[in-house]
Amino acid sequence: MTTAINHILVVEDEQHIRRFVRTALESEAYQVTEAGTCTQGLQDIRTQRLDMLILDLGLPDGDGVQLIQTLRTWSKLPVLVLSARSADQDKIKALDAGADDYLSKPFSTGELLARVRALLRRSQFNPETASPLIHFGDIEVDLSQRQVRRRGEAVRITPIEFHLLSLLLLNAGRVMTHRHLLREVWGSTYVESNHYLRVYVGHLRQKLEDDPSQPRHLLTETGIGYRFQL
Amino acid sequence: MTTAINHILVVEDEQHIRRFVRTALESEAYQVTEAGTCTQGLQDIRTQRLDMLILDLGLPDGDGVQLIQTLRTWSKLPVLVLSARSADQDKIKALDAGADDYLSKPFSTGELLARVRALLRRSQFNPETASPLIHFGDIEVDLSQRQVRRRGEAVRITPIEFHLLSLLLLNAGRVMTHRHLLREVWGSTYVESNHYLRVYVGHLRQKLEDDPSQPRHLLTETGIGYRFQL
DNA sequence: GGTGGGCGTGGCGATTCCGTGAACCCATGC
DNA sequence: GCATGGGTTCACGGAATCGCCACGCCCACC
């Protein structure tokens, strides 16, 4: 199956709505992460590569509007608000805080998905949200566009290679354990297949390192895992 | 956010709603132009420098959804839809045709303005750079006129081919997933029919590439989709 | 009623990607 | 020196994906 490139974070405390939204999104092959609280949500936003945030306003541990405002001080991540309230003032406050769309409950799967598509479509036109370029050596990586360049020339990257690379880049400087990488890329049944990693790390070194036998960026942490040094 | 004055076109046939919307917008110092019909609206879009379109779906002389679709073949102008209908299917159709937001009547001034602000904020749409002519290789494409030329000679392009081409061109440089292209061109029930794409991408290569077997512009991203390189 | 263009669909060879085993390298410790 | 464990590289078969050709249907237009 085709790799989902759109990653959506759903912040919602009510269990059943969360499941409802997740199911809807997954049926369209989006990658979904869930959070139940503001704090957890912010945590996820900081650590994950996301394309969109779906946020319920009525969270137990804090004000959703507040969260949007904080978020907007450093990110343009598209935000779709869900809310039980349908009063004008609520909508206006949320939208002016920086939300991009506001959907009152109850809502249908169809409308939710259509609004998600519209939002993703629009935000992907926007070059500023889209391109946190990552540089190292003579390589340039654009994660949101799934592109890798070496001295300006496009480098061919397979889906698995790209998945692995983006994990390492998003956690640049940190050690990523074998198990963690394997679980993310191949799934939890492969956490012991260290061999896969060796092979694909090898591929990436061939494509990215000046001297693949003397890697300067994609480093191995013997007995632990790998680390990416920008 | 304080740049040039934003110019908004309101296409709406009912006199009193038009006045209502105009008054609201002008109270926020937007420059407003009005049109009462689809034809007039399209005319204005082609000739004026606009930042946004507010469109009523129930126009006497034609289908609003149709208008959005045509518009989207050559422009990314932000579109906010107003409609008396609030059924899911209407919303979905409009949003998937390319609208950016959908507001059901009756609506309040406050919400309308908040949504306009959100939309303008999100899409720093630059009408100057939206040139209708696109060049690559020895090909010239005029999206608004629906014409393709190769070394000056007209190239025959079927409706589906053109639709596909305009999507790729409007997102030149980006990877477009199979699903996304299929949904836009064939509709959401065909998101898994990758086969269609292979065939039509093939057709386009035959017509546009110097050496169709070694494409330089219409590139495949194995396992993901296609990308157009200008 | 014939003709032709556009479209959907099936099929098949070619290409690319992936999993896996085997060989090799190298540091460490006995 | 030699065994061991981890790391790297290579090679190859199977699977998935892709490009391309061909056929038949539909419909618009003679």
Coordinates of C-alpha atoms (C1' of nucleotides) in Angstrom, one line a residue:
Chain A
M1 CA 0.0 0.0 0.0
T2 CA 1.0 3.5 -0.5
T3 CA 2.8 5.2 2.4
A4 CA 0.7 7.8 4.1
I5 CA 2.5 11.1 4.0
N6 CA 0.0 13.1 5.9
H7 CA 0.3 12.8 9.6
I8 CA -2.5 14.2 11.8
L9 CA -2.6 14.7 15.5
V10 CA -6.0 14.3 17.2
V11 CA -6.2 16.0 20.6
E12 CA -9.5 15.0 22.2
D13 CA -10.4 13.7 25.7
E14 CA -13.6 11.8 25.0
Q15 CA -12.7 8.3 24.1
H16 CA -15.5 7.6 21.7
I17 CA -15.1 10.7 19.6
R18 CA -11.4 10.0 19.4
R19 CA -12.1 6.6 18.0
F20 CA -14.6 8.0 15.6
V21 CA -12.2 10.6 14.3
R22 CA -9.3 8.1 14.1
T23 CA -11.3 5.6 12.2
A24 CA -12.5 8.2 9.7
L25 CA -9.0 9.5 9.1
E26 CA -7.4 6.1 8.8
S27 CA -10.0 5.1 6.3
E28 CA -8.4 7.8 4.1
A29 CA -4.9 6.5 4.8
Y30 CA -3.8 9.3 7.0
Q31 CA -1.3 8.5 9.7
V32 CA -3.0 9.3 13.0
T33 CA -1.6 10.1 16.5
E34 CA -3.8 10.6 19.5
A35 CA -3.5 12.7 22.6
G36 CA -6.0 13.1 25.4
T37 CA -4.7 16.3 27.0
C38 CA -3.3 19.7 26.1
T39 CA 0.1 18.9 27.7
Q40 CA 0.3 15.6 25.9
G41 CA -0.7 17.3 22.7
L42 CA 1.9 20.0 22.9
Q43 CA 4.5 17.4 23.7
D44 CA 3.5 15.5 20.5
I45 CA 3.6 18.7 18.4
R46 CA 7.1 19.4 19.5
T47 CA 8.5 16.0 18.9
Q48 CA 6.6 14.7 15.9
R49 CA 6.5 15.8 12.3
L50 CA 2.9 16.7 11.7
D51 CA 0.8 18.0 8.8
M52 CA -2.2 19.0 10.8
L53 CA -3.8 19.3 14.2
I54 CA -7.4 18.4 15.0
L55 CA -8.2 19.9 18.4
D56 CA -11.1 19.6 20.7
L57 CA -11.7 22.8 22.7
G58 CA -13.2 21.2 25.8
L59 CA -10.1 19.5 27.3
P60 CA -9.8 18.8 31.0
D61 CA -6.4 20.2 31.6
G62 CA -6.4 23.5 29.9
D63 CA -7.8 25.9 27.4
G64 CA -7.7 24.9 23.8
V65 CA -7.7 28.5 22.5
Q66 CA -4.7 29.1 24.7
L67 CA -2.9 26.2 23.2
I68 CA -3.5 27.5 19.7
Q69 CA -2.1 30.9 20.6
T70 CA 1.0 29.3 22.1
L71 CA 1.4 27.1 19.0
R72 CA 1.1 30.1 16.7
T73 CA 4.0 31.8 18.2
W74 CA 6.3 29.3 16.6
S75 CA 4.4 27.2 14.1
K76 CA 1.9 27.5 11.2
L77 CA 0.7 24.0 11.5
P78 CA -2.9 23.8 10.1
V79 CA -5.4 23.6 13.0
L80 CA -9.0 22.3 12.7
V81 CA -11.1 22.9 15.9
L82 CA -13.8 20.6 17.0
S83 CA -16.2 21.9 19.6
A84 CA -19.4 21.2 21.4
R85 CA -20.1 24.9 21.5
S86 CA -21.6 26.6 18.5
A87 CA -21.9 30.1 19.7
D88 CA -20.4 32.8 17.5
Q89 CA -18.1 34.1 20.2
D90 CA -16.5 30.7 20.6
K91 CA -15.9 30.4 16.9
I92 CA -14.5 33.9 16.6
K93 CA -12.2 33.5 19.5
A94 CA -10.8 30.2 18.2
L95 CA -10.4 31.4 14.6
D96 CA -8.8 34.6 15.7
A97 CA -6.5 32.8 18.0
G98 CA -5.1 31.1 14.9
A99 CA -7.3 28.2 14.1
D100 CA -8.0 27.6 10.4
D101 CA -11.4 26.0 10.6
Y102 CA -14.1 25.3 13.2
L103 CA -16.5 22.4 13.2
S104 CA -19.3 22.2 15.7
K105 CA -20.4 18.9 17.1
P106 CA -22.2 16.9 16.1
F107 CA -20.6 16.6 12.7
S108 CA -20.5 13.9 10.0
T109 CA -17.5 11.9 8.9
G110 CA -18.0 13.2 5.4
E111 CA -17.8 16.8 6.3
L112 CA -14.9 16.3 8.6
L113 CA -12.9 14.5 5.9
A114 CA -13.8 17.1 3.3
R115 CA -12.6 19.9 5.6
V116 CA -9.4 18.1 6.4
R117 CA -8.8 17.7 2.7
A118 CA -9.5 21.3 2.0
L119 CA -7.2 22.4 4.7
L120 CA -4.3 20.1 3.7
R121 CA -4.7 21.1 0.1
R122 CA -4.5 24.8 1.0
S123 CA -1.6 24.5 3.5
Q124 CA 0.5 22.5 1.1
F125 CA 0.5 25.4 -1.3
N126 CA 2.0 27.5 1.3
P127 CA 5.8 27.4 1.0
E128 CA 6.5 28.7 4.5
T129 CA 4.6 26.0 6.4
A130 CA 5.9 23.3 4.1
S131 CA 9.6 23.6 4.0
P132 CA 11.8 23.3 7.0
L133 CA 14.9 22.4 5.0
I134 CA 17.5 20.3 6.7
H135 CA 21.1 20.7 5.7
F136 CA 24.2 18.6 6.4
G137 CA 27.3 18.1 4.4
D138 CA 26.3 18.8 0.8
I139 CA 22.9 17.3 1.4
E140 CA 19.6 19.1 1.6
V141 CA 16.4 17.3 2.8
D142 CA 12.9 18.6 2.5
L143 CA 10.8 16.2 4.7
S144 CA 7.4 17.7 3.8
Q145 CA 8.0 17.3 0.1
R146 CA 9.8 14.1 0.5
Q147 CA 12.8 15.3 -1.4
V148 CA 16.5 14.8 -1.0
R149 CA 19.2 16.7 -2.9
R150 CA 22.9 16.3 -3.1
R151 CA 24.7 19.4 -4.5
G152 CA 21.4 20.4 -5.9
E153 CA 20.7 17.1 -7.7
A154 CA 17.8 15.0 -6.7
V155 CA 18.7 11.7 -4.9
R156 CA 16.4 8.8 -5.4
I157 CA 15.0 7.6 -2.1
T158 CA 12.8 4.5 -1.6
P159 CA 9.8 4.6 0.8
I160 CA 11.5 2.6 3.5
E161 CA 14.7 4.6 3.2
F162 CA 12.8 7.8 3.5
H163 CA 10.9 6.7 6.5
L164 CA 14.0 5.7 8.3
L165 CA 15.8 8.9 7.3
S166 CA 13.0 11.1 8.5
L167 CA 12.9 9.4 11.9
L168 CA 16.6 9.9 12.3
L169 CA 16.5 13.5 11.1
L170 CA 13.6 14.4 13.4
N171 CA 15.6 13.1 16.3
A172 CA 18.9 14.4 15.1
G173 CA 21.6 14.3 17.8
R174 CA 19.7 11.7 19.8
V175 CA 20.4 8.0 19.9
M176 CA 17.6 6.0 18.4
T177 CA 17.6 2.4 19.6
H178 CA 17.3 -0.5 17.2
R179 CA 14.0 -1.5 18.6
H180 CA 12.5 1.9 18.3
L181 CA 13.5 2.4 14.7
L182 CA 12.4 -1.1 13.8
R183 CA 9.0 -0.6 15.4
E184 CA 8.4 2.6 13.7
V185 CA 9.4 1.5 10.2
W186 CA 8.6 -2.1 10.0
G187 CA 6.1 -2.5 12.8
S188 CA 6.2 -4.2 16.3
T189 CA 6.7 -7.7 15.0
Y190 CA 10.1 -6.8 13.6
V191 CA 11.7 -5.2 16.7
E192 CA 14.3 -7.9 16.8
S193 CA 15.3 -7.9 13.1
N194 CA 18.3 -5.7 13.5
H195 CA 19.6 -7.0 10.3
Y196 CA 17.0 -4.9 8.3
L197 CA 18.5 -1.8 9.9
R198 CA 22.0 -2.6 9.0
V199 CA 21.0 -3.1 5.4
Y200 CA 19.0 0.1 5.1
V201 CA 21.4 2.3 7.1
G202 CA 24.0 1.0 4.6
H203 CA 21.8 2.2 1.7
L204 CA 21.4 5.6 3.2
R205 CA 25.1 6.0 3.8
Q206 CA 25.7 5.1 0.2
K207 CA 23.4 7.8 -0.9
L208 CA 24.1 10.5 1.6
E209 CA 27.7 10.2 3.0
D210 CA 30.7 11.6 1.2
D211 CA 32.7 8.5 2.2
P212 CA 30.2 5.8 3.1
S213 CA 32.9 3.8 4.9
Q214 CA 33.7 6.8 7.1
P215 CA 30.2 8.1 8.0
R216 CA 30.2 11.6 9.4
H217 CA 26.5 12.0 9.9
L218 CA 24.7 8.6 10.2
L219 CA 26.6 7.2 13.1
T220 CA 26.4 3.8 14.7
E221 CA 26.1 3.5 18.5
T222 CA 27.4 0.1 19.0
G223 CA 25.1 -2.2 20.9
I224 CA 22.4 0.5 21.1
G225 CA 21.3 1.9 17.8
Y226 CA 22.0 4.8 15.5
R227 CA 22.4 8.5 15.8
F228 CA 22.2 11.3 13.2
Q229 CA 24.7 14.0 13.5
L230 CA 23.8 17.1 11.4
Chain B
M1 CA -0.3 41.3 8.8
T2 CA -0.8 44.9 7.8
T3 CA 0.1 44.9 4.1
A4 CA -1.9 46.1 1.1
I5 CA -5.7 46.3 1.3
N6 CA -7.3 43.0 0.6
H7 CA -9.6 43.0 -2.3
I8 CA -12.6 40.6 -2.1
L9 CA -15.1 39.7 -4.8
V10 CA -18.6 38.8 -3.6
V11 CA -20.7 36.8 -6.1
E12 CA -24.2 36.6 -4.8
D13 CA -27.6 37.2 -6.5
E14 CA -29.8 38.2 -3.6
Q15 CA -29.6 41.9 -3.2
H16 CA -30.0 42.1 0.5
I17 CA -27.4 39.4 1.4
R18 CA -24.9 41.2 -1.0
R19 CA -25.4 44.4 0.9
F20 CA -25.1 42.6 4.2
V21 CA -21.8 41.0 3.3
R22 CA -20.5 44.1 1.7
T23 CA -21.2 46.2 4.7
A24 CA -19.6 43.7 7.0
L25 CA -16.5 43.5 4.8
E26 CA -16.2 47.2 4.4
S27 CA -16.4 47.7 8.2
E28 CA -13.1 45.9 8.3
A29 CA -11.7 48.0 5.5
Y30 CA -11.6 45.4 2.8
Q31 CA -12.1 46.5 -0.7
V32 CA -15.2 44.9 -2.1
T33 CA -16.4 44.2 -5.7
E34 CA -19.8 42.7 -6.3
A35 CA -21.1 40.4 -9.0
G36 CA -24.6 39.0 -9.4
T37 CA -24.0 36.1 -11.7
C38 CA -21.5 33.3 -12.5
T39 CA -20.5 34.8 -15.8
Q40 CA -20.0 38.2 -14.4
G41 CA -18.0 36.7 -11.5
L42 CA -15.7 34.8 -13.8
Q43 CA -15.2 37.9 -15.8
D44 CA -14.1 39.8 -12.7
I45 CA -11.8 37.1 -11.6
R46 CA -10.0 37.1 -14.9
T47 CA -9.7 40.9 -15.1
Q48 CA -9.2 42.0 -11.5
R49 CA -6.5 41.6 -8.9
L50 CA -8.2 39.7 -6.1
D51 CA -7.3 38.3 -2.8
M52 CA -10.4 36.2 -2.2
L53 CA -13.7 35.1 -3.5
I54 CA -16.9 34.8 -1.6
L55 CA -19.4 32.8 -3.6
D56 CA -23.0 32.0 -3.2
L57 CA -23.9 28.5 -4.5
G58 CA -27.4 29.3 -5.6
L59 CA -26.9 31.5 -8.5
P60 CA -29.4 31.9 -11.3
D61 CA -27.1 31.4 -14.3
G62 CA -25.1 28.4 -13.4
D63 CA -23.6 26.0 -10.9
G64 CA -21.3 27.5 -8.3
V65 CA -19.5 24.2 -7.8
Q66 CA -18.8 24.2 -11.5
L67 CA -17.3 27.7 -11.3
I68 CA -15.0 26.6 -8.5
Q69 CA -13.8 23.7 -10.5
T70 CA -13.0 25.8 -13.6
L71 CA -11.3 28.4 -11.4
R72 CA -9.1 25.7 -9.8
T73 CA -7.7 24.6 -13.1
W74 CA -5.7 27.8 -13.3
S75 CA -5.8 29.6 -9.9
K76 CA -5.4 29.1 -6.2
L77 CA -7.5 32.1 -5.2
P78 CA -9.0 31.5 -1.8
V79 CA -12.7 30.7 -2.0
L80 CA -15.3 30.9 0.8
V81 CA -18.7 29.5 -0.1
L82 CA -22.0 30.7 1.2
S83 CA -25.0 28.5 0.8
A84 CA -28.6 28.1 1.9
R85 CA -28.1 24.4 1.9
S86 CA -26.5 22.7 4.9
A87 CA -26.6 19.1 3.8
D88 CA -23.3 17.2 4.1
Q89 CA -23.3 16.3 0.4
D90 CA -23.5 19.9 -0.6
K91 CA -20.6 20.8 1.7
I92 CA -18.5 17.9 0.6
K93 CA -19.0 18.6 -3.1
A94 CA -18.1 22.3 -2.8
L95 CA -15.0 21.6 -0.6
D96 CA -13.8 18.9 -2.9
A97 CA -14.3 21.0 -5.9
G98 CA -11.7 23.3 -4.4
A99 CA -13.5 25.6 -2.0
D100 CA -11.6 26.5 1.1
D101 CA -14.4 27.0 3.5
Y102 CA -18.2 26.6 3.6
L103 CA -20.6 28.7 5.6
S104 CA -24.3 27.8 5.8
K105 CA -27.0 30.5 5.9
P106 CA -28.0 32.0 8.2
F107 CA -24.6 33.2 9.5
S108 CA -23.5 36.0 11.7
T109 CA -21.3 38.9 10.7
G110 CA -18.9 37.9 13.4
E111 CA -18.4 34.4 12.1
L112 CA -18.2 35.5 8.5
L113 CA -15.5 38.0 9.3
A114 CA -13.5 35.6 11.5
R115 CA -13.5 33.0 8.7
V116 CA -12.4 35.6 6.2
R117 CA -9.6 36.6 8.5
A118 CA -8.5 33.0 9.0
L119 CA -8.6 32.3 5.3
L120 CA -6.6 35.4 4.4
R121 CA -4.1 34.7 7.1
R122 CA -3.5 31.2 6.0
S123 CA -3.1 31.8 2.3
Q124 CA -0.8 34.7 1.6
F125 CA -1.9 34.2 -1.9
N126 CA 0.1 36.2 -4.3
P127 CA -2.0 37.1 -7.4
E128 CA 1.0 38.8 -9.1
T129 CA 3.0 35.6 -9.4
A130 CA 0.0 33.6 -10.5
S131 CA 0.9 33.8 -14.2
P132 CA -1.4 31.8 -16.4
L133 CA 1.5 30.8 -18.7
I134 CA 3.8 27.9 -17.7
H135 CA 6.9 26.9 -19.6
F136 CA 9.1 23.8 -19.4
G137 CA 11.2 22.1 -22.1
D138 CA 9.7 23.3 -25.4
I139 CA 6.2 23.3 -24.0
E140 CA 4.0 26.2 -23.1
V141 CA 0.8 25.7 -21.1
D142 CA -2.0 28.2 -20.6
L143 CA -4.1 26.9 -17.8
S144 CA -6.8 29.6 -18.0
Q145 CA -7.2 29.1 -21.7
R146 CA -6.8 25.3 -21.5
Q147 CA -4.2 25.2 -24.2
V148 CA -0.9 23.4 -24.6
R149 CA 1.7 24.2 -27.2
R150 CA 4.8 22.4 -28.3
R151 CA 7.3 24.6 -30.2
G152 CA 4.3 26.8 -30.9
E153 CA 2.1 24.0 -32.3
A154 CA -1.1 23.2 -30.4
V155 CA -1.1 19.8 -28.7
R156 CA -4.3 17.9 -28.5
I157 CA -5.2 17.3 -24.8
T158 CA -8.2 15.4 -23.6
P159 CA -10.2 16.6 -20.6
I160 CA -8.8 14.1 -18.2
E161 CA -5.3 14.6 -19.4
F162 CA -5.7 18.3 -18.9
H163 CA -7.1 17.9 -15.5
L164 CA -4.3 15.7 -14.4
L165 CA -1.7 18.0 -16.0
S166 CA -3.1 21.1 -14.3
L167 CA -3.0 19.5 -10.9
L168 CA 0.6 18.5 -11.4
L169 CA 1.6 21.9 -12.7
L170 CA -0.2 23.8 -9.9
N171 CA 1.9 21.7 -7.5
A172 CA 5.0 21.7 -9.6
G173 CA 8.0 20.3 -7.6
R174 CA 5.8 18.6 -5.0
V175 CA 5.1 14.9 -4.8
M176 CA 1.4 14.3 -5.5
T177 CA 0.2 11.0 -4.1
H178 CA -1.7 8.5 -6.1
R179 CA -4.7 8.9 -3.9
H180 CA -4.7 12.6 -4.2
L181 CA -4.5 12.7 -7.9
L182 CA -7.1 10.0 -8.3
R183 CA -9.5 11.7 -6.0
E184 CA -9.2 15.0 -7.7
V185 CA -9.6 13.7 -11.2
W186 CA -11.8 10.6 -11.0
G187 CA -13.5 11.2 -7.6
S188 CA -13.2 9.6 -4.2
T189 CA -14.4 6.1 -5.3
Y190 CA -11.3 5.7 -7.4
V191 CA -8.6 6.5 -4.9
E192 CA -7.2 3.0 -5.2
S193 CA -7.3 2.7 -9.0
N194 CA -3.6 3.4 -9.5
H195 CA -3.9 1.8 -12.9
Y196 CA -5.7 4.8 -14.4
L197 CA -2.8 7.0 -13.4
R198 CA -0.3 4.8 -15.1
V199 CA -2.2 5.0 -18.3
Y200 CA -2.8 8.7 -18.3
V201 CA 0.6 9.7 -17.1
G202 CA 1.8 7.6 -20.0
H203 CA -0.4 9.6 -22.4
L204 CA 0.9 12.9 -21.0
R205 CA 4.5 11.8 -21.3
Q206 CA 3.9 10.8 -25.0
K207 CA 2.6 14.3 -25.6
L208 CA 4.9 16.4 -23.5
E209 CA 8.2 14.7 -23.0
D210 CA 11.1 14.8 -25.6
D211 CA 11.9 11.2 -24.8
P212 CA 8.8 9.6 -23.2
S213 CA 10.8 6.7 -22.0
Q214 CA 13.2 9.0 -20.2
P215 CA 10.9 11.6 -18.7
R216 CA 12.6 14.8 -17.5
H217 CA 9.5 16.6 -16.1
L218 CA 6.8 14.2 -15.3
L219 CA 8.6 12.0 -12.8
T220 CA 7.4 9.0 -10.9
E221 CA 8.0 8.6 -7.2
T222 CA 7.8 4.8 -6.8
G223 CA 5.3 3.7 -4.2
I224 CA 4.1 7.3 -3.6
G225 CA 2.9 9.1 -6.7
Y226 CA 4.1 11.5 -9.3
R227 CA 5.9 14.8 -9.3
F228 CA 6.2 17.5 -11.9
Q229 CA 9.6 19.1 -12.4
L230 CA 9.4 22.3 -14.4
Chain C
dG1 C1' -25.5 3.3 -39.5
dG2 C1' -20.7 4.2 -39.7
dT3 C1' -16.6 6.6 -37.8
dG4 C1' -13.5 8.2 -34.5
dG5 C1' -12.0 10.1 -30.3
dG6 C1' -12.0 9.6 -25.4
dC7 C1' -12.3 6.4 -21.8
dG8 C1' -12.1 2.1 -18.8
dT9 C1' -10.0 -2.3 -18.3
dG10 C1' -7.1 -6.4 -18.8
dG11 C1' -2.7 -8.3 -19.6
dC12 C1' 2.2 -8.7 -19.6
dG13 C1' 7.1 -7.6 -19.6
dA14 C1' 10.4 -4.5 -17.3
dT15 C1' 11.8 -2.2 -13.4
dT16 C1' 12.3 -1.3 -8.7
dC17 C1' 12.0 -2.5 -4.1
dC18 C1' 12.3 -5.6 -0.3
dG19 C1' 13.7 -9.6 2.5
dT20 C1' 17.2 -12.7 3.5
dG21 C1' 21.3 -15.5 3.6
dA22 C1' 26.3 -15.5 3.2
dA23 C1' 30.7 -13.5 3.2
dC24 C1' 33.7 -10.3 5.1
dC25 C1' 35.6 -6.9 8.4
dC26 C1' 37.1 -5.6 12.9
dA27 C1' 37.5 -5.0 17.7
dT28 C1' 37.6 -7.5 22.1
dG29 C1' 38.9 -11.0 25.2
dC30 C1' 40.5 -15.5 26.2
Chain D
dG1 C1' 46.2 -17.1 17.4
dC2 C1' 41.5 -17.8 17.6
dA3 C1' 36.7 -17.6 18.8
dT4 C1' 32.9 -14.3 19.4
dG5 C1' 29.7 -10.8 18.6
dG6 C1' 28.4 -7.0 16.3
dG7 C1' 28.7 -4.3 11.9
dT8 C1' 29.0 -3.9 6.8
dT9 C1' 28.5 -5.2 2.2
dC10 C1' 27.0 -8.0 -1.6
dA11 C1' 24.0 -11.0 -4.2
dC12 C1' 19.8 -13.0 -5.5
dG13 C1' 14.9 -14.4 -5.7
dG14 C1' 10.3 -13.0 -4.9
dA15 C1' 7.0 -9.4 -4.7
dA16 C1' 5.1 -5.1 -5.7
dT17 C1' 5.0 -1.5 -8.7
dC18 C1' 5.2 0.6 -13.2
dG19 C1' 5.0 1.4 -18.3
dC20 C1' 2.9 0.1 -22.3
dC21 C1' -0.1 -2.0 -25.6
dA22 C1' -4.5 -3.5 -27.0
dC23 C1' -9.3 -4.3 -26.9
dG24 C1' -14.0 -3.0 -26.4
dC25 C1' -17.5 0.4 -24.9
dC26 C1' -19.8 4.7 -25.2
dC27 C1' -21.2 8.7 -27.4
dA28 C1' -20.9 12.7 -30.4
dC29 C1' -20.7 13.8 -35.0
dC30 C1' -21.2 13.1 -39.3

